[in-house]
Coordinates of C-alpha atoms in Angstrom, one line a residue:
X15 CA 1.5 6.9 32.8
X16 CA 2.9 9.2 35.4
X17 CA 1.8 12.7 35.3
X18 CA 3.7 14.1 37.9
X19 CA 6.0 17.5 37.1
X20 CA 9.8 17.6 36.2
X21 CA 11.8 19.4 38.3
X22 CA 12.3 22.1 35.4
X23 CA 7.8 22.2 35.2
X24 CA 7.7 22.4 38.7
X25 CA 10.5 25.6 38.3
X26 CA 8.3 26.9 35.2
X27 CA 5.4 26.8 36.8
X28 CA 6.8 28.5 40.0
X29 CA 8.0 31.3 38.0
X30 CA 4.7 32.6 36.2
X31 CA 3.2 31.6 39.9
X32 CA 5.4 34.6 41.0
X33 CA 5.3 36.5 37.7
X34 CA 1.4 36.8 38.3
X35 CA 1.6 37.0 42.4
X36 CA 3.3 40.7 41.6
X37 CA 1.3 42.0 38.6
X38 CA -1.9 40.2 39.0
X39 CA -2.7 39.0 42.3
X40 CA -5.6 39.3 44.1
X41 CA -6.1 42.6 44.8
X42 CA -5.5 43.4 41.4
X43 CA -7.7 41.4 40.1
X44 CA -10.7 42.6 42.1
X45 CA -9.6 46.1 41.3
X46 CA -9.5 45.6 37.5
X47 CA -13.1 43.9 37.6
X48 CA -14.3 47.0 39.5
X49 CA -12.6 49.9 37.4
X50 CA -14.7 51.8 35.0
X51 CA -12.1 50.9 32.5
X52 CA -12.7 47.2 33.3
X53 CA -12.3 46.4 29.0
X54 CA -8.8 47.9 29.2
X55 CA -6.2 45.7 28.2
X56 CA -3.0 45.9 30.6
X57 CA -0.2 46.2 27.9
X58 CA 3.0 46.4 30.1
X59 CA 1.6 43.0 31.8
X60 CA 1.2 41.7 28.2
X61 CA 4.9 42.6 27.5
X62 CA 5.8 41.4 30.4
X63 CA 4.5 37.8 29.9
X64 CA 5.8 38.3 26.2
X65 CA 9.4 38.4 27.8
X66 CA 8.6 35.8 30.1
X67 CA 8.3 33.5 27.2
X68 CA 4.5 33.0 27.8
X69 CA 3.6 33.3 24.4
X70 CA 6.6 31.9 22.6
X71 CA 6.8 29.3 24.6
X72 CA 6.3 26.5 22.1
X73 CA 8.7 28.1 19.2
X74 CA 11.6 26.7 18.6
X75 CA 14.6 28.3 20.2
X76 CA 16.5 29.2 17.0
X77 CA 12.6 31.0 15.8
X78 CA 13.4 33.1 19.7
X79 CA 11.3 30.7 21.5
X80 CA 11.8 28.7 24.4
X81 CA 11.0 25.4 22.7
X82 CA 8.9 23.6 24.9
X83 CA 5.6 21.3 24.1
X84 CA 2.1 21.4 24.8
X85 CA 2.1 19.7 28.2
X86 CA 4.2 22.9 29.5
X87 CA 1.7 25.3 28.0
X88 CA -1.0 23.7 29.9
X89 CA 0.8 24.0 33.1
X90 CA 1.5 27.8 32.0
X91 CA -2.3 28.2 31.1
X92 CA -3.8 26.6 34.5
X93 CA -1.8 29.3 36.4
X94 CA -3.5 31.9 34.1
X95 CA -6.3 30.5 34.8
X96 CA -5.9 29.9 38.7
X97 CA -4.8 33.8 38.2
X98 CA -7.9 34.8 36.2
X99 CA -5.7 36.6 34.1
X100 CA -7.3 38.1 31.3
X101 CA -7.0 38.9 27.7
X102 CA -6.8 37.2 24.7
X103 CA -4.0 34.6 25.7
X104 CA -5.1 31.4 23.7
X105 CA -5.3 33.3 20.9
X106 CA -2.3 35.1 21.1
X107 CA -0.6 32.2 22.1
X108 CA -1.5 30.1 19.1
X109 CA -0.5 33.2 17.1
X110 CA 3.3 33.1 18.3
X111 CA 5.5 32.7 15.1
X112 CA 2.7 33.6 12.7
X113 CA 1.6 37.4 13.6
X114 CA 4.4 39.8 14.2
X115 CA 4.8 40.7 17.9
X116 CA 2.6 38.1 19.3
X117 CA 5.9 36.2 20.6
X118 CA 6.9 38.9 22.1
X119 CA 3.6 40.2 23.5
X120 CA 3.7 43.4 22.1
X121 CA 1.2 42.6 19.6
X122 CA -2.6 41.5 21.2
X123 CA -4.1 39.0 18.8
X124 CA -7.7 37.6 18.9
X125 CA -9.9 35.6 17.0
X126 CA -13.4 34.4 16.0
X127 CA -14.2 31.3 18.2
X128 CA -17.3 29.8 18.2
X129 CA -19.5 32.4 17.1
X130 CA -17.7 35.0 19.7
X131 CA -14.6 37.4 19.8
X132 CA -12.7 38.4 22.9
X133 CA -11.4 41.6 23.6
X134 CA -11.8 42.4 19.5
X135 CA -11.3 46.9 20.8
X136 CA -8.0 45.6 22.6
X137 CA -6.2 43.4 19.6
X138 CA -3.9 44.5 16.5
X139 CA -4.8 42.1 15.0
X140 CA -8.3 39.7 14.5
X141 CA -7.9 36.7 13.0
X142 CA -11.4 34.7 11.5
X143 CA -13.4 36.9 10.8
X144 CA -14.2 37.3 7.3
X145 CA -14.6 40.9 5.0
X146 CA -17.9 42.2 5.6
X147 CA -18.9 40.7 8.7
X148 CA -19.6 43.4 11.8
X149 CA -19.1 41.9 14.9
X150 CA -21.6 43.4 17.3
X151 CA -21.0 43.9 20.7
X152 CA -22.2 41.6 23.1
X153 CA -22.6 42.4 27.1
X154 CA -20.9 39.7 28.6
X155 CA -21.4 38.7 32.6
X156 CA -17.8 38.7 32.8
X157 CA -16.5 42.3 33.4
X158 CA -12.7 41.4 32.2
X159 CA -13.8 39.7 29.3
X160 CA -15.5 41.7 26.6
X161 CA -17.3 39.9 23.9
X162 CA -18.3 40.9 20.3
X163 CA -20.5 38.6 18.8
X164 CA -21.0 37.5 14.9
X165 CA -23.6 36.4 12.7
X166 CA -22.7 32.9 12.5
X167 CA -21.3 30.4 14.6
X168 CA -18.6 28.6 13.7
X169 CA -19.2 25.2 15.4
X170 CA -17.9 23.0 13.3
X171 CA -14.0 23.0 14.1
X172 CA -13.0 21.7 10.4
X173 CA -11.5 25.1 8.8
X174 CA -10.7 26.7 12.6
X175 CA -6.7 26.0 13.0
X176 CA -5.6 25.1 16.3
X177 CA -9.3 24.6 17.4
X178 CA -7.9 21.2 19.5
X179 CA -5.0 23.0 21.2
X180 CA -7.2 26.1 21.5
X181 CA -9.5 23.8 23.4
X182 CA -6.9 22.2 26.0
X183 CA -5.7 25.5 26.8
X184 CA -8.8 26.5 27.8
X185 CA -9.4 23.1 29.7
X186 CA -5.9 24.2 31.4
X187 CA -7.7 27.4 32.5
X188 CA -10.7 26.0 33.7
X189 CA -8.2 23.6 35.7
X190 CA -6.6 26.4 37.1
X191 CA -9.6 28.1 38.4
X192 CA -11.4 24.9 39.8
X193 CA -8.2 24.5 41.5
X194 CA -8.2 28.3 43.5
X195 CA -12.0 28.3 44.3
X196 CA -11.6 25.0 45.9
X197 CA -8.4 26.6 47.7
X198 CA -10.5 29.5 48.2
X199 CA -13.1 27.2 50.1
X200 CA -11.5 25.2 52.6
X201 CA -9.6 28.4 53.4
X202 CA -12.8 30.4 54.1
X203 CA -14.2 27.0 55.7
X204 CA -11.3 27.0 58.4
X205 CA -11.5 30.3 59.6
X206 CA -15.2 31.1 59.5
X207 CA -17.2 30.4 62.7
X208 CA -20.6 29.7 62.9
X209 CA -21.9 28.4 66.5
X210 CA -18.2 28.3 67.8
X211 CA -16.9 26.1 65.6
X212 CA -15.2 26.4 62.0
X213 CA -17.8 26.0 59.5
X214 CA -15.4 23.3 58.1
X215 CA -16.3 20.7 61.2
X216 CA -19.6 20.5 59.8
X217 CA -20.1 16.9 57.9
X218 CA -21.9 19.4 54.8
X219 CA -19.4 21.9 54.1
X220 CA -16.8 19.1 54.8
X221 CA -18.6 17.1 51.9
X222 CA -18.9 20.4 49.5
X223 CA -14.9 21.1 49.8
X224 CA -14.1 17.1 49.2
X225 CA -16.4 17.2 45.9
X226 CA -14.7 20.2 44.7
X227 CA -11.4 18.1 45.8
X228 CA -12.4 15.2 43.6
X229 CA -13.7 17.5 40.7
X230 CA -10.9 19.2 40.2
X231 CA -8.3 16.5 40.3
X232 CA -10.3 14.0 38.1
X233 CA -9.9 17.3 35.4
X234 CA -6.5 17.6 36.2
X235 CA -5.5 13.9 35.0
X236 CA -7.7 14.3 32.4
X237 CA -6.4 17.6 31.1
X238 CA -2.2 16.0 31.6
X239 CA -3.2 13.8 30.0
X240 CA -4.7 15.4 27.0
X241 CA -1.5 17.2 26.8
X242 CA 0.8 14.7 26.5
X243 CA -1.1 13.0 23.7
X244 CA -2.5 15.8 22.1
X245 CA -5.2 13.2 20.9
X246 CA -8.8 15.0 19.7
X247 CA -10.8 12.9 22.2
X248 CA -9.2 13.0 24.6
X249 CA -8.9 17.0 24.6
X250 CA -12.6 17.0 23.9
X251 CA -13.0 14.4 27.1
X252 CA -10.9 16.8 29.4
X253 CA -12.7 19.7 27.8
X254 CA -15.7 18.2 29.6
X255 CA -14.6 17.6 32.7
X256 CA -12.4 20.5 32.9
X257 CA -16.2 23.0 32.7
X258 CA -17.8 21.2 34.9
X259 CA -15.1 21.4 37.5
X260 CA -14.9 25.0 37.1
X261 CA -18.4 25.7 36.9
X262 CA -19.5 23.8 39.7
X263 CA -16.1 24.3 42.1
X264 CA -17.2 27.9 41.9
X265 CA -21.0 27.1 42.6
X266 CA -19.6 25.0 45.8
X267 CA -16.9 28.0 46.5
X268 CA -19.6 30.0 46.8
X269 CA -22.2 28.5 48.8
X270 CA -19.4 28.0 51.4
X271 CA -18.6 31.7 51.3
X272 CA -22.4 32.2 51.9
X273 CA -23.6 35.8 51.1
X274 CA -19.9 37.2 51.4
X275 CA -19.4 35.4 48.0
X276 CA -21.4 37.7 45.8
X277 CA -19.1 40.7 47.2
X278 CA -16.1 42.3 45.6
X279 CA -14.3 41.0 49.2
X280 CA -14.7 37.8 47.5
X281 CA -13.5 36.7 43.8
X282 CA -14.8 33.4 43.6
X283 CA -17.9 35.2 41.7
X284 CA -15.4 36.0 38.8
X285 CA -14.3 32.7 38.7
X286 CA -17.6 31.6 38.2
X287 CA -18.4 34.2 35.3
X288 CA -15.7 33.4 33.6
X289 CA -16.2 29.7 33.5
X290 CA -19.3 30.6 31.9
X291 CA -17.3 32.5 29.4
X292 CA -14.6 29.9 28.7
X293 CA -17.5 27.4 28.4
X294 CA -19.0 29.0 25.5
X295 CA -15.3 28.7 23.2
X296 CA -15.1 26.6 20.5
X297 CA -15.2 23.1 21.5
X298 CA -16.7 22.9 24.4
X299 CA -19.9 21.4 25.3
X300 CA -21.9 19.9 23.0
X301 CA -18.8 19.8 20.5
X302 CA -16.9 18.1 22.7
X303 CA -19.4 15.7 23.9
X304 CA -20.4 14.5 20.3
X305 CA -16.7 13.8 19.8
X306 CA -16.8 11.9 22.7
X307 CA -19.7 9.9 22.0
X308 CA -18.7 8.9 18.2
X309 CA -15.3 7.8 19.8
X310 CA -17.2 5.3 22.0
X311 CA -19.8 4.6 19.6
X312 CA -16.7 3.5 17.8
X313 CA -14.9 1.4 19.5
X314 CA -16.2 -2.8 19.2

């Protein structure tokens, strides 16, 4: 199968590359993580990829959309994540066409997902959680992403629509920030010195950037993949790989940035945080790993 972009992807995903670059680039980023307002939800940035089709993306275009598939939303989703652009956007997303102003982004929509809700003070609207249940809020290690928790977790992924899609676009996000913390390493690796030299002659750093290298590529296949076919196990297969790449590229990110990593100079410590967040949605882990397992358990 060849995965490799369309002229027209390679154009989309250019243009929410730049979209971001000017609203939510780096220093931005670090900014909106250190601001006492940190649980504020940028609302012109979420009209702004409303117009930009973000959200509507996969309506037809007679519904106003622009009436592409689920391998383009993944592509749009890794640069969100490579961004670590926050807010609700899976939700949201997978809301286009059903809640009023979520195409356009001028409505924020969330939802119960696995036992959690994102940014539930931010959204119009909350979708899954039932009459009478009080989320209660939940200190989460991620400063842009606030979390309320509920009184039951909703593992099983039977009665949760979307739960599948809801997954690969996550996978897409942990893609996307696999792929800038190992960016983020072998560009600190070339321009640090340590005895004279660039820390990146040295055979161990070297090995830590080329694991992160393999990491993150093996997730994106996997993820491309999963798009294209939109098949349950092999979303729950790229779910896998796609956390561990993020997690652990953002381990490795950091033990090449040394000390320095821990600092607000430094995002890769976000990145890491908010793998741990994404990790905990829906199907991932040990959801996706069952599926995975009664897939080869059931094959002769």
């Amino acid at each position: 199968m060849d995965f490799r972009l369309t002229d027209d992807q390679r154009a989309l995903v250019r243009g929410i590359r730049d979209l971001l670059g000017r609203r939510f680039g780096p220093d931005a980023l670090r900014a909106a993580a250190g601001a006492d307002g940190a649980g504020e939800l940028d609302r012109g940035l979420w009209r702004e990829l409303g117009a930009a089709g973000f959200f509507a993306l996969r309506l037809p275009e007679d519904a106003g959309g622009v009436g592409l598939g689920l391998p383009e939303a993944a592509l749009l989703f890794e640069e969100a994540g490579r961004a670590l652009l926050p807010g609700p956007l899976v939700a949201t997303h997978l809301a286009a066409g059903r809640v009023p102003g979520a195409a356009e982004g001028t409505a924020v929509v969330t939802r119960a997902d696995g036992g959690l809700v994102e940014w539930l003070d931010a959204a119009d609207v909350v979708l899954g959680v039932g009459d009478g249940v009080t989320p209660r809020p939940l200190r989460s290690v991620d400063p842009l992403t606030p979390l309320h928790r509920l009184a039951y977790a909703r593992l099983d992924t039977g009665d949760v629509p979307d739960a599948h899609e809801a997954s690969l676009l996550t996978a897409a996000e942990q893609l996307g920030s696999a792929g800038r913390t190992t960016a983020l390493a072998v560009a600190h690796a070339r321009v640090r010195e340590q005895f004279g030299r660039p820390i990146g002659s040295f055979q161990a750093v070297k090995q830590l950037c080329a694991h992160m290298l393999v990491r993150t590529e093996v997730a994106r296949a996997a993820v491309y993949a999963a798009a294209v076919t939109a098949d349950p196990v092999e979303i729950a297969g790229a779910r896998l790989l796609a956390d561990e790449a993020a997690a652990e590229c953002a381990r490795d990110c950091l033990q090449v940035h040394g000390g320095m990593g821990f600092t607000w100079e430094a995002e890769v410590h976000l990145h890491l945080k908010r793998a741990w967040v994404r990790a905990a949605r829906g199907l991932g882990g040990a959801v996706a790993e069952e599926a995975v397992a009664e897939s080869l358990a059931a094959t002769p």
